[in-house]
mmCIF file of C-alpha atoms and ligand atoms in Angstrom:
data_model
loop_
_atom_site.group_PDB
_atom_site.id
_atom_site.type_symbol
_atom_site.label_atom_id
_atom_site.label_comp_id
_atom_site.label_asym_id
_atom_site.label_seq_id
_atom_site.Cartn_x
_atom_site.Cartn_y
_atom_site.Cartn_z
ATOM 1 C CA UNK A 27 145.620 162.911 112.484
ATOM 2 C CA UNK A 28 142.592 160.698 112.749
ATOM 3 C CA UNK A 29 144.215 158.189 110.438
ATOM 4 C CA UNK A 30 145.779 155.901 112.873
ATOM 5 C CA UNK A 31 143.395 153.172 111.748
ATOM 6 C CA UNK A 32 145.473 152.868 108.700
ATOM 7 C CA UNK A 33 148.244 151.270 110.551
ATOM 8 C CA UNK A 34 146.331 148.032 110.718
ATOM 9 C CA UNK A 35 147.028 146.088 107.616
ATOM 10 C CA UNK A 36 143.898 143.958 106.839
ATOM 11 C CA UNK A 37 145.900 142.204 103.982
ATOM 12 C CA UNK A 38 147.970 140.484 106.923
ATOM 13 C CA UNK A 39 145.002 138.705 108.687
ATOM 14 C CA UNK A 40 144.611 135.678 106.178
ATOM 15 C CA UNK A 41 144.248 132.580 108.024
ATOM 16 C CA UNK A 42 146.815 129.789 107.596
ATOM 17 C CA UNK A 43 145.832 125.961 108.157
ATOM 18 C CA UNK A 44 149.064 124.053 109.273
ATOM 19 C CA UNK A 45 149.506 120.950 107.299
ATOM 20 C CA UNK A 46 149.106 117.763 109.663
ATOM 21 C CA UNK A 47 151.522 116.012 107.480
ATOM 22 C CA UNK A 48 154.456 117.353 105.838
ATOM 23 C CA UNK A 49 155.805 115.367 103.092
ATOM 24 C CA UNK A 50 159.495 116.142 101.743
ATOM 25 C CA UNK A 51 159.117 115.977 98.077
ATOM 26 C CA UNK A 52 162.236 118.012 96.872
ATOM 27 C CA UNK A 53 165.411 117.587 99.013
ATOM 28 C CA UNK A 54 168.812 118.730 97.668
ATOM 29 C CA UNK A 55 172.576 118.751 98.731
ATOM 30 C CA UNK A 56 174.356 121.988 99.227
ATOM 31 C CA UNK A 57 175.503 121.647 95.734
ATOM 32 C CA UNK A 58 172.064 121.293 94.171
ATOM 33 C CA UNK A 59 172.056 117.482 93.496
ATOM 34 C CA UNK A 60 168.375 116.029 93.775
ATOM 35 C CA UNK A 61 168.357 113.650 96.705
ATOM 36 C CA UNK A 62 164.819 112.274 95.898
ATOM 37 C CA UNK A 63 164.958 108.481 94.954
ATOM 38 C CA UNK A 64 163.667 107.546 91.639
ATOM 39 C CA UNK A 65 163.166 103.930 92.326
ATOM 40 C CA UNK A 66 162.764 103.468 96.215
ATOM 41 C CA UNK A 67 159.444 104.555 97.632
ATOM 42 C CA UNK A 68 158.559 104.220 101.401
ATOM 43 C CA UNK A 69 154.667 104.049 101.646
ATOM 44 C CA UNK A 70 154.144 105.210 98.214
ATOM 45 C CA UNK A 71 156.307 108.245 98.496
ATOM 46 C CA UNK A 72 159.838 108.854 97.133
ATOM 47 C CA UNK A 73 162.365 108.332 99.756
ATOM 48 C CA UNK A 74 165.250 110.748 100.175
ATOM 49 C CA UNK A 75 168.435 108.756 99.193
ATOM 50 C CA UNK A 76 171.567 109.680 100.648
ATOM 51 C CA UNK A 77 175.085 107.702 101.341
ATOM 52 C CA UNK A 78 175.694 106.675 105.001
ATOM 53 C CA UNK A 79 179.220 106.164 106.326
ATOM 54 C CA UNK A 80 180.097 104.385 109.445
ATOM 55 C CA UNK A 81 183.347 103.142 110.788
ATOM 56 C CA UNK A 82 184.701 102.310 107.239
ATOM 57 C CA UNK A 83 181.529 100.904 105.822
ATOM 58 C CA UNK A 84 179.186 102.660 103.459
ATOM 59 C CA UNK A 85 175.903 102.182 101.756
ATOM 60 C CA UNK A 86 172.778 103.947 100.807
ATOM 61 C CA UNK A 87 170.284 104.932 103.383
ATOM 62 C CA UNK A 88 166.559 105.756 102.112
ATOM 63 C CA UNK A 89 164.984 108.069 104.512
ATOM 64 C CA UNK A 90 161.214 108.145 104.848
ATOM 65 C CA UNK A 91 160.021 111.587 103.481
ATOM 66 C CA UNK A 92 156.799 111.756 105.505
ATOM 67 C CA UNK A 93 156.468 113.898 108.786
ATOM 68 C CA UNK A 94 156.120 111.851 111.940
ATOM 69 C CA UNK A 95 157.166 108.713 110.439
ATOM 70 C CA UNK A 96 160.535 107.130 110.339
ATOM 71 C CA UNK A 97 160.627 103.845 108.343
ATOM 72 C CA UNK A 98 164.191 104.447 106.918
ATOM 73 C CA UNK A 99 165.898 101.633 104.814
ATOM 74 C CA UNK A 100 169.671 101.421 105.595
ATOM 75 C CA UNK A 101 171.998 99.157 103.388
ATOM 76 C CA UNK A 102 174.396 98.951 106.319
ATOM 77 C CA UNK A 103 173.740 98.053 109.931
ATOM 78 C CA UNK A 104 174.483 100.467 112.491
ATOM 79 C CA UNK A 105 174.072 99.869 116.187
ATOM 80 C CA UNK A 106 171.668 102.353 118.179
ATOM 81 C CA UNK A 107 173.654 105.379 119.574
ATOM 82 C CA UNK A 108 176.470 105.404 116.901
ATOM 83 C CA UNK A 109 177.041 108.540 115.043
ATOM 84 C CA UNK A 110 177.203 108.266 111.187
ATOM 85 C CA UNK A 111 177.814 110.514 108.416
ATOM 86 C CA UNK A 112 175.644 111.318 105.441
ATOM 87 C CA UNK A 113 177.214 112.109 102.108
ATOM 88 C CA UNK A 114 175.555 113.040 98.758
ATOM 89 C CA UNK A 115 175.417 109.920 96.472
ATOM 90 C CA UNK A 116 176.004 112.150 93.418
ATOM 91 C CA UNK A 117 178.686 114.707 94.246
ATOM 92 C CA UNK A 118 180.117 113.309 97.324
ATOM 93 C CA UNK A 119 179.800 116.377 99.467
ATOM 94 C CA UNK A 120 179.168 115.813 103.123
ATOM 95 C CA UNK A 121 175.854 116.656 104.463
ATOM 96 C CA UNK A 122 177.211 117.257 107.946
ATOM 97 C CA UNK A 123 176.096 120.645 109.255
ATOM 98 C CA UNK A 124 178.776 122.195 111.288
ATOM 99 C CA UNK A 125 176.717 125.008 112.877
ATOM 100 C CA UNK A 126 174.224 122.999 114.850
ATOM 101 C CA UNK A 127 174.278 120.143 117.144
ATOM 102 C CA UNK A 128 171.369 118.077 118.132
ATOM 103 C CA UNK A 129 169.188 119.683 120.508
ATOM 104 C CA UNK A 130 168.642 116.299 122.322
ATOM 105 C CA UNK A 131 171.935 114.729 122.430
ATOM 106 C CA UNK A 132 174.546 116.983 121.176
ATOM 107 C CA UNK A 133 175.619 114.864 118.295
ATOM 108 C CA UNK A 134 176.598 116.543 114.906
ATOM 109 C CA UNK A 135 173.892 117.156 112.692
ATOM 110 C CA UNK A 136 173.116 116.816 108.878
ATOM 111 C CA UNK A 137 171.302 119.223 106.456
ATOM 112 C CA UNK A 138 169.364 119.037 103.428
ATOM 113 C CA UNK A 139 168.122 121.906 101.350
ATOM 114 C CA UNK A 140 164.575 122.139 100.529
ATOM 115 C CA UNK A 141 164.409 124.282 97.549
ATOM 116 C CA UNK A 142 162.362 127.548 98.068
ATOM 117 C CA UNK A 143 161.155 126.352 101.588
ATOM 118 C CA UNK A 144 164.103 125.745 103.820
ATOM 119 C CA UNK A 145 166.027 123.185 105.435
ATOM 120 C CA UNK A 146 165.788 119.947 107.060
ATOM 121 C CA UNK A 147 168.383 119.645 109.953
ATOM 122 C CA UNK A 148 168.474 116.067 111.540
ATOM 123 C CA UNK A 149 170.586 114.307 114.056
ATOM 124 C CA UNK A 150 173.349 111.969 112.947
ATOM 125 C CA UNK A 151 173.116 109.832 116.091
ATOM 126 C CA UNK A 152 171.492 106.422 114.980
ATOM 127 C CA UNK A 153 168.099 106.057 117.225
ATOM 128 C CA UNK A 154 167.913 109.793 117.891
ATOM 129 C CA UNK A 155 164.609 111.024 116.438
ATOM 130 C CA UNK A 156 165.406 114.827 116.841
ATOM 131 C CA UNK A 157 164.983 116.292 113.420
ATOM 132 C CA UNK A 158 163.553 119.505 112.593
ATOM 133 C CA UNK A 159 162.216 121.170 109.502
ATOM 134 C CA UNK A 160 163.464 124.774 109.366
ATOM 135 C CA UNK A 161 161.051 126.697 107.232
ATOM 136 C CA UNK A 162 162.423 129.699 105.572
ATOM 137 C CA UNK A 163 160.076 130.891 102.957
ATOM 138 C CA UNK A 164 157.573 133.574 103.749
ATOM 139 C CA UNK A 165 154.448 131.605 103.340
ATOM 140 C CA UNK A 166 155.394 128.839 105.415
ATOM 141 C CA UNK A 167 156.764 130.956 108.044
ATOM 142 C CA UNK A 168 153.331 132.155 108.856
ATOM 143 C CA UNK A 169 152.608 128.818 110.421
ATOM 144 C CA UNK A 170 154.655 129.898 113.352
ATOM 145 C CA UNK A 171 155.023 126.130 114.662
ATOM 146 C CA UNK A 172 157.392 126.063 117.373
ATOM 147 C CA UNK A 173 159.120 129.251 116.427
ATOM 148 C CA UNK A 174 159.471 128.688 112.787
ATOM 149 C CA UNK A 175 160.647 124.983 113.463
ATOM 150 C CA UNK A 176 158.487 122.073 112.554
ATOM 151 C CA UNK A 177 159.506 118.847 114.539
ATOM 152 C CA UNK A 178 159.850 115.894 112.503
ATOM 153 C CA UNK A 179 160.827 112.359 112.977
ATOM 154 C CA UNK A 180 162.668 110.317 110.658
HETATM 155 ZN ZN1 LIG B 15 175.599 116.611 95.669
HETATM 156 ZN ZN1 LIG B 16 170.356 113.570 118.562
#
């Protein structure tokens, strides 16, 4: 009795400042292979390197790791609107994410693991810029940006 103020936990009142730019510095396939390119950089940042498959063609695609930017470099030319597949260039596992469809265009999505942070879920339709960064670590969840999703364009 008279102790109700103890229910307020002052340790949880820390202010968090959401970053304006989210750089992906560490992306893995589901088997744990490192997808960061050692030699291809976009705007000075290591690109995310995955294999792209489309109608029997394959090549590498280098994804811009910077939030809000989409200067991807692809070895194969894919017309806008086509749905592609992404595969890990190291172990060959498909990055297709069976659980979620794109929230904009209902195409299949791909997923990459961000160790200790969460996942990137992105649309596999060329030209659709619906990509979300799903943050799962406790500290990042405090950002509460769009209910634990940070929208990103790649
Ligand atoms: Zn792999
Ligand atoms: Zn889409």
